[in-house]
CSV table of C-alpha atoms in Angstrom, one decimal:
chain,number,residue,atom,x,y,z
A,1,MET,CA,32.2,-74.1,24.0
A,2,GLY,CA,30.7,-77.1,22.1
A,3,GLN,CA,29.4,-77.1,18.5
A,4,ILE,CA,26.1,-75.5,17.9
A,5,ASN,CA,23.4,-77.9,16.9
A,6,PRO,CA,23.1,-77.6,13.0
A,7,THR,CA,19.3,-77.3,13.3
A,8,LEU,CA,19.6,-74.6,15.9
A,9,LYS,CA,22.3,-72.8,13.9
A,10,ASP,CA,20.1,-72.8,10.8
A,11,ILE,CA,17.2,-71.3,12.8
A,12,THR,CA,19.5,-68.7,14.4
A,13,VAL,CA,20.9,-67.6,11.0
A,14,LYS,CA,17.4,-67.4,9.5
A,15,VAL,CA,16.1,-65.4,12.5
A,16,ILE,CA,19.1,-63.0,12.3
A,17,THR,CA,18.8,-62.8,8.5
A,18,LYS,CA,15.1,-62.1,8.8
A,19,PHE,CA,15.5,-59.6,11.6
A,20,GLY,CA,18.3,-57.9,9.6
A,21,THR,CA,16.0,-57.7,6.6
A,22,ILE,CA,13.2,-56.2,8.7
A,23,ILE,CA,15.6,-53.7,10.2
A,24,SER,CA,16.8,-52.8,6.6
A,25,ILE,CA,13.3,-52.4,5.3
A,26,ALA,CA,12.3,-50.3,8.3
A,27,ALA,CA,15.4,-48.1,7.8
A,28,VAL,CA,14.6,-47.6,4.2
A,29,LEU,CA,11.0,-46.8,5.0
A,30,MET,CA,12.0,-44.4,7.7
A,31,ALA,CA,14.5,-42.7,5.4
A,32,THR,CA,11.9,-42.5,2.6
A,33,CYS,CA,9.2,-41.1,4.9
A,34,GLY,CA,11.7,-38.6,6.3
A,35,ALA,CA,12.6,-37.4,2.9
A,36,MET,CA,9.0,-37.2,1.9
A,37,ASP,CA,8.2,-35.3,5.1
A,38,ALA,CA,11.1,-32.9,4.5
A,39,GLN,CA,10.0,-32.4,0.9
A,40,ALA,CA,6.4,-31.7,2.0
A,41,GLN,CA,7.6,-29.3,4.6
A,42,GLY,CA,9.8,-27.6,2.0
A,43,LYS,CA,6.7,-26.7,0.0
A,44,ASP,CA,5.4,-24.6,2.9
A,45,VAL,CA,8.7,-23.0,3.7
A,46,TRP,CA,8.3,-19.4,2.6
A,47,PRO,CA,10.1,-17.7,0.9
A,48,SER,CA,12.3,-20.2,-0.9
A,49,LYS,CA,13.0,-18.1,-4.0
A,50,PRO,CA,13.1,-14.4,-5.0
A,51,ILE,CA,9.9,-12.3,-4.4
A,52,ARG,CA,8.6,-9.8,-6.9
A,53,PHE,CA,7.0,-6.4,-6.0
A,54,VAL,CA,5.0,-5.0,-8.9
A,55,VAL,CA,4.8,-1.2,-8.7
A,56,PRO,CA,2.0,0.0,-11.1
A,57,PHE,CA,3.6,3.5,-11.4
A,58,ALA,CA,6.8,4.9,-12.9
A,59,ALA,CA,10.3,4.3,-11.6
A,60,GLY,CA,11.6,7.1,-9.4
A,61,GLY,CA,8.2,8.1,-8.0
A,62,SER,CA,7.3,8.0,-4.4
A,63,ILE,CA,5.8,4.5,-4.5
A,64,ASP,CA,8.7,3.1,-6.4
A,65,VAL,CA,11.2,4.7,-3.9
A,66,LEU,CA,9.2,3.2,-1.0
A,67,ALA,CA,9.0,-0.2,-2.5
A,68,ARG,CA,12.8,-0.3,-3.1
A,69,LEU,CA,13.5,0.9,0.4
A,70,MET,CA,11.3,-1.8,2.0
A,71,GLY,CA,12.7,-4.4,-0.4
A,72,ARG,CA,16.3,-3.8,0.6
A,73,HIS,CA,15.5,-4.3,4.3
A,74,LEU,CA,13.3,-7.3,3.7
A,75,GLU,CA,16.0,-9.1,1.8
A,76,THR,CA,18.1,-9.2,4.9
A,77,ARG,CA,15.2,-10.4,7.1
A,78,LEU,CA,13.8,-13.0,4.6
A,79,GLY,CA,17.1,-14.2,3.1
A,80,GLN,CA,15.7,-13.8,-0.5
A,81,SER,CA,16.0,-11.2,-3.2
A,82,ILE,CA,13.2,-8.7,-3.6
A,83,VAL,CA,12.8,-7.6,-7.3
A,84,VAL,CA,10.9,-4.4,-7.9
A,85,GLU,CA,9.2,-4.4,-11.3
A,86,ASN,CA,7.4,-1.3,-12.7
A,87,ARG,CA,4.4,-2.0,-14.9
A,88,THR,CA,2.8,1.3,-15.7
A,89,GLY,CA,-0.3,2.5,-17.4
A,90,ALA,CA,-4.0,3.5,-17.0
A,91,GLY,CA,-3.6,5.0,-13.6
A,92,GLY,CA,-2.1,1.9,-12.1
A,93,THR,CA,-4.6,-0.5,-13.7
A,94,VAL,CA,-2.1,-2.3,-15.9
A,95,GLY,CA,0.2,-3.3,-13.1
A,96,ALA,CA,-2.7,-4.2,-10.8
A,97,ASP,CA,-4.2,-6.4,-13.5
A,98,PHE,CA,-0.9,-8.2,-14.0
A,99,VAL,CA,-0.8,-9.1,-10.3
A,100,ALA,CA,-4.5,-10.1,-10.3
A,101,ARG,CA,-3.7,-12.7,-13.0
A,102,ALA,CA,-0.4,-13.9,-11.4
A,103,PRO,CA,-0.1,-17.3,-9.6
A,104,ALA,CA,-1.2,-17.1,-6.0
A,105,ASP,CA,2.0,-18.7,-4.8
A,106,GLY,CA,3.3,-16.0,-2.5
A,107,TYR,CA,6.0,-14.7,-4.9
A,108,THR,CA,4.2,-11.9,-6.7
A,109,PHE,CA,2.8,-8.9,-4.8
A,110,LEU,CA,1.3,-5.5,-5.7
A,111,PHE,CA,3.0,-2.5,-4.1
A,112,THR,CA,0.6,0.3,-4.8
A,113,ALA,CA,-1.3,3.4,-3.8
A,114,GLN,CA,-5.0,3.2,-3.4
A,115,GLY,CA,-6.0,4.4,-6.9
A,116,PRO,CA,-6.3,1.0,-8.6
A,117,LEU,CA,-8.1,-0.4,-5.5
A,118,VAL,CA,-10.7,2.1,-4.4
A,119,LEU,CA,-10.7,5.0,-6.9
A,120,ASN,CA,-10.4,3.5,-10.4
A,121,PRO,CA,-13.4,1.1,-9.9
A,122,PHE,CA,-15.6,4.2,-9.7
A,123,LEU,CA,-13.7,6.5,-12.0
A,124,MET,CA,-13.5,4.1,-14.9
A,125,LYS,CA,-16.3,2.4,-16.7
A,126,ARG,CA,-14.4,-0.8,-17.2
A,127,LEU,CA,-11.7,-2.5,-15.2
A,128,PRO,CA,-10.0,-5.7,-16.3
A,129,TYR,CA,-10.2,-7.0,-12.7
A,130,ASN,CA,-12.7,-7.1,-9.9
A,131,ALA,CA,-11.1,-4.8,-7.3
A,132,GLU,CA,-13.1,-6.3,-4.5
A,133,ALA,CA,-12.2,-9.9,-5.2
A,134,ALA,CA,-8.9,-10.0,-7.1
A,135,PHE,CA,-6.5,-9.3,-4.3
A,136,ALA,CA,-5.6,-10.6,-0.8
A,137,PRO,CA,-4.5,-7.9,1.6
A,138,VAL,CA,-1.0,-8.0,3.2
A,139,THR,CA,-0.4,-4.6,5.0
A,140,VAL,CA,-0.7,-0.9,4.7
A,141,VAL,CA,2.9,0.4,4.7
A,142,ALA,CA,2.6,4.2,4.9
A,143,GLU,CA,0.4,7.2,4.1
A,144,ALA,CA,0.9,10.8,3.0
A,145,PRO,CA,-2.0,13.0,4.1
A,146,ASN,CA,-3.3,15.6,1.7
A,147,VAL,CA,-3.0,19.3,2.6
A,148,LEU,CA,-5.1,22.3,1.5
A,149,VAL,CA,-2.7,25.1,0.8
A,150,THR,CA,-2.7,28.7,-0.7
A,151,ASN,CA,0.0,31.0,-1.8
A,152,GLN,CA,1.1,33.7,0.7
A,153,ALA,CA,-1.0,36.4,-1.0
A,154,PHE,CA,-4.3,34.5,-0.6
A,155,PRO,CA,-6.3,36.4,2.2
A,156,VAL,CA,-7.0,33.5,4.6
A,157,ALA,CA,-4.8,32.0,7.3
A,158,ASN,CA,-7.0,29.1,8.5
A,159,PHE,CA,-10.1,27.1,7.5
A,160,SER,CA,-12.5,29.2,9.5
A,161,GLU,CA,-11.4,32.3,7.6
A,162,LEU,CA,-11.6,30.3,4.3
A,163,ARG,CA,-15.2,29.5,4.9
A,164,GLY,CA,-16.1,33.1,5.5
A,165,PHE,CA,-14.1,34.1,2.4
A,166,ALA,CA,-15.9,31.5,0.3
A,167,LYS,CA,-19.3,33.0,1.1
A,168,ALA,CA,-18.2,36.4,0.1
A,169,ASN,CA,-16.1,35.4,-2.9
A,170,PRO,CA,-17.5,32.2,-4.5
A,171,ASP,CA,-15.9,33.0,-7.8
A,172,LYS,CA,-12.4,32.9,-6.3
A,173,MET,CA,-12.7,29.4,-4.7
A,174,THR,CA,-10.7,27.4,-7.2
A,175,PHE,CA,-8.3,24.6,-6.3
A,176,GLY,CA,-5.7,23.0,-8.5
A,177,THR,CA,-4.6,19.3,-8.5
A,178,GLN,CA,-2.4,17.0,-10.4
A,179,GLY,CA,-5.4,15.8,-12.5
A,180,VAL,CA,-8.9,14.4,-12.6
A,181,GLY,CA,-9.5,11.5,-10.2
A,182,THR,CA,-6.4,12.1,-8.2
A,183,THR,CA,-6.5,11.9,-4.4
A,184,GLY,CA,-6.3,15.7,-4.4
A,185,HIS,CA,-9.3,16.0,-6.6
A,186,VAL,CA,-11.5,13.6,-4.6
A,187,THR,CA,-10.4,15.3,-1.4
A,188,GLY,CA,-11.6,18.6,-2.7
A,189,GLU,CA,-15.0,17.0,-3.5
A,190,LEU,CA,-15.1,15.5,0.0
A,191,ILE,CA,-14.5,19.0,1.4
A,192,ASN,CA,-17.4,20.3,-0.6
A,193,GLN,CA,-19.7,17.5,0.5
A,194,GLN,CA,-18.8,17.8,4.2
A,195,THR,CA,-18.7,21.6,4.6
A,196,GLY,CA,-21.2,22.9,2.1
A,197,ILE,CA,-18.7,25.3,0.5
A,198,ASN,CA,-18.1,25.1,-3.3
A,199,LEU,CA,-14.5,24.7,-4.4
A,200,THR,CA,-14.1,24.6,-8.1
A,201,HIS,CA,-11.6,22.0,-9.4
A,202,VAL,CA,-8.9,23.0,-11.9
A,203,ALA,CA,-7.1,19.9,-13.3
A,204,TYR,CA,-3.5,20.0,-14.4
A,205,GLN,CA,-1.2,17.4,-16.0
A,206,GLY,CA,0.9,16.8,-13.0
A,207,PHE,CA,2.1,18.7,-10.0
A,208,PRO,CA,4.6,21.3,-11.5
A,209,PRO,CA,2.0,23.2,-13.6
A,210,ALA,CA,-0.5,23.2,-10.8
A,211,LEU,CA,2.1,24.6,-8.4
A,212,THR,CA,3.2,27.3,-10.9
A,213,ASP,CA,-0.4,28.6,-11.2
A,214,VAL,CA,-1.0,28.6,-7.5
A,215,LEU,CA,2.2,30.5,-6.8
A,216,ALA,CA,1.3,33.0,-9.6
A,217,GLY,CA,-2.2,33.5,-8.1
A,218,ARG,CA,-4.0,32.2,-11.2
A,219,VAL,CA,-5.6,29.5,-9.0
A,220,GLY,CA,-6.5,30.3,-5.4
A,221,MET,CA,-5.7,27.0,-3.7
A,222,MET,CA,-4.2,23.6,-4.2
A,223,ILE,CA,-4.7,20.2,-2.7
A,224,ALA,CA,-1.8,17.7,-2.8
A,225,ASP,CA,0.0,15.3,-0.5
A,226,THR,CA,2.8,15.9,2.0
A,227,ILE,CA,5.3,14.2,-0.3
A,228,ASN,CA,4.9,17.0,-2.9
A,229,LEU,CA,4.0,19.9,-0.6
A,230,LEU,CA,6.4,19.5,2.3
A,231,PRO,CA,9.4,21.2,0.7
A,232,ARG,CA,7.2,24.2,-0.5
A,233,ILE,CA,5.6,24.6,2.9
A,234,ARG,CA,8.9,24.5,4.7
A,235,SER,CA,10.4,27.1,2.3
A,236,GLY,CA,7.5,29.5,2.8
A,237,GLN,CA,6.2,29.4,-0.7
A,238,LEU,CA,2.9,27.9,0.3
A,239,ARG,CA,0.6,28.4,3.3
A,240,PRO,CA,-1.0,25.3,4.8
A,241,ILE,CA,-4.6,25.8,5.8
A,242,ALA,CA,-5.5,22.3,7.0
A,243,VAL,CA,-4.2,18.8,6.8
A,244,ALA,CA,-6.6,15.9,6.0
A,245,SER,CA,-5.4,13.4,8.6
A,246,ALA,CA,-7.2,12.0,11.6
A,247,LYS,CA,-4.7,13.6,14.0
A,248,ARG,CA,-1.9,16.1,13.4
A,249,SER,CA,0.6,14.8,10.9
A,250,SER,CA,4.0,13.9,12.3
A,251,VAL,CA,5.6,15.6,9.2
A,252,LEU,CA,3.5,18.8,9.7
A,253,PRO,CA,2.7,18.9,13.4
A,254,GLU,CA,2.1,22.6,13.4
A,255,VAL,CA,-0.7,22.4,10.9
A,256,PRO,CA,-4.3,21.9,12.3
A,257,THR,CA,-6.5,19.1,10.9
A,258,PHE,CA,-9.9,19.5,9.3
A,259,ALA,CA,-11.2,17.6,12.4
A,260,GLU,CA,-10.1,20.5,14.6
A,261,ALA,CA,-12.2,22.8,12.4
A,262,GLY,CA,-15.2,20.6,13.0
A,263,TYR,CA,-15.0,18.2,10.1
A,264,PRO,CA,-13.6,14.8,11.3
A,265,GLU,CA,-14.7,13.0,8.2
A,266,ILE,CA,-12.2,14.9,6.0
A,267,VAL,CA,-9.4,12.4,6.2
A,268,SER,CA,-7.7,11.7,2.9
A,269,GLY,CA,-4.4,11.2,1.2
A,270,PRO,CA,-2.4,8.6,-0.7
A,271,TRP,CA,-1.8,5.4,1.2
A,272,PHE,CA,0.7,2.8,0.1
A,273,ALA,CA,0.0,-0.9,0.6
A,274,VAL,CA,1.0,-4.4,-0.4
A,275,LEU,CA,-1.5,-7.0,-1.7
A,276,ALA,CA,-1.2,-10.5,-3.2
A,277,PRO,CA,-3.3,-12.3,-5.8
A,278,ALA,CA,-6.5,-13.7,-4.4
A,279,GLY,CA,-6.0,-17.1,-3.0
A,280,THR,CA,-2.5,-16.5,-1.7
A,281,LYS,CA,-2.0,-18.4,1.6
A,282,LEU,CA,-2.8,-16.3,4.7
A,283,GLU,CA,0.3,-17.7,6.5
A,284,PHE,CA,2.6,-16.3,3.7
A,285,ARG,CA,0.8,-12.9,3.9
A,286,ARG,CA,1.0,-12.8,7.7
A,287,LYS,CA,4.7,-13.5,7.6
A,288,LEU,CA,5.4,-10.8,5.0
A,289,SER,CA,3.2,-8.4,7.0
A,290,GLU,CA,5.1,-9.1,10.2
A,291,GLU,CA,8.4,-8.7,8.6
A,292,MET,CA,7.4,-5.4,7.0
A,293,ARG,CA,6.2,-4.1,10.3
A,294,HIS,CA,9.6,-5.0,11.8
A,295,VAL,CA,11.3,-3.0,9.0
A,296,LEU,CA,9.0,0.0,9.6
A,297,ALA,CA,10.0,0.1,13.2
A,298,GLN,CA,13.6,0.6,12.4
A,299,ARG,CA,15.0,4.0,13.2
A,300,ASP,CA,16.8,4.5,9.9
A,301,VAL,CA,13.6,3.6,8.0
A,302,GLN,CA,11.5,6.0,10.1
A,303,GLU,CA,14.0,8.8,9.3
A,304,LYS,CA,13.8,8.0,5.6
A,305,LEU,CA,10.0,8.0,5.6
A,306,THR,CA,10.0,11.4,7.3
A,307,GLU,CA,12.4,12.7,4.8
A,308,LEU,CA,10.1,11.5,2.0
A,309,GLY,CA,7.1,13.1,3.7
A,310,VAL,CA,5.2,10.0,4.6
A,311,GLU,CA,4.1,8.4,7.9
A,312,SER,CA,4.6,4.7,8.6
A,313,ARG,CA,1.6,2.5,9.3
A,314,GLY,CA,1.8,-1.3,9.3
A,315,SER,CA,-1.2,-3.5,9.7
A,316,SER,CA,-2.1,-7.2,9.8
A,317,PRO,CA,-3.8,-8.7,6.7
A,318,GLU,CA,-7.1,-8.8,8.6
A,319,GLN,CA,-6.8,-5.1,9.7
A,320,PHE,CA,-6.0,-4.1,6.1
A,321,ASP,CA,-8.9,-6.1,4.8
A,322,SER,CA,-11.3,-4.2,7.0
A,323,TYR,CA,-9.8,-0.9,6.1
A,324,LEU,CA,-9.8,-1.7,2.4
A,325,LYS,CA,-13.5,-2.4,2.5
A,326,SER,CA,-14.3,0.8,4.3
A,327,GLU,CA,-12.2,2.9,1.9
A,328,PHE,CA,-13.9,1.2,-1.1
A,329,LYS,CA,-17.3,2.2,0.3
A,330,ARG,CA,-16.3,5.7,1.3
A,331,TRP,CA,-14.6,6.8,-1.9
A,332,GLY,CA,-17.3,5.1,-4.0
A,333,SER,CA,-19.9,7.3,-2.4
A,334,VAL,CA,-17.8,10.5,-2.8
A,335,ILE,CA,-16.9,9.9,-6.4
A,336,GLN,CA,-20.5,9.0,-7.4
A,337,LYS,CA,-22.0,12.0,-5.6
A,338,ALA,CA,-19.5,14.3,-7.4
A,339,GLY,CA,-20.1,12.6,-10.7
A,340,ILE,CA,-16.3,12.2,-11.4
A,341,THR,CA,-15.4,10.0,-14.4
A,342,LEU,CA,-12.3,9.4,-16.4
A,343,GLY,CA,-14.3,8.7,-19.5
A,344,ASN,CA,-12.8,5.3,-20.5
């Protein structure tokens, strides 16, 4: 092959050099854009670090046990640690306020019963947060329906007999609970408002003293949730009169509901749910809700919940939002009609 014309050679080198430069620049730009795109996508990958469940009640209680149970299973599904942190005080208000003020980044959640959300706003004169606006719903995890019980000596066996006994013996219609403003207390007031009978509330400092007085006959009845009552009902210490659930409870299937006695509005009991600070992305909340529902469907989790005396639920953020609004309205009405306050 002959020599390449010098002019043509120069042009060829320039073209190749220029083309190579273009390729190099293009490669750099593509790599940079790819890195930026991956970085941008990384910001939306959730979770990318440990998640915190704030429980506004004491360690070892039913809510704490439930939060830790769910946390252990979620760690496997999400690939991140779940840290359960107890921040107690003021009927759950302290922990709820902490979450309300936390960054809405999808890494801090409130794992609570309904008190700080739908009871305390009406029981307390002042709350440090706006219960209707401070939180973004994730899911309802489980519930434990309340049960109206008596000791074995109390002369009624069902709610129909109790109504007749109430008319003849109004002075003996006392019911004990774990304290003022508890779900047991507001359930008793709901029963009064729905049925027209007059149950007189006797507040105790916790479940044990209330149970002691009911068993001793110093108080006629008691209203508490299945978590506390189930062992005493199964042992025969207490007689269940009616359960405050929409349908018969899976943990007490032999006990009739208030609805069966003609009072479908008497549905009450602690429910346990997860919420995020307001402003937390819906996609994060939906993912956590979906993963929690997967956990709740596991047989070993179902068995543990039954052992605890609670029933699994599970809901989407949208379903929970609707339920939360209805509960806020319902319990606000009951509490205000009954004139219950905690005096703060």
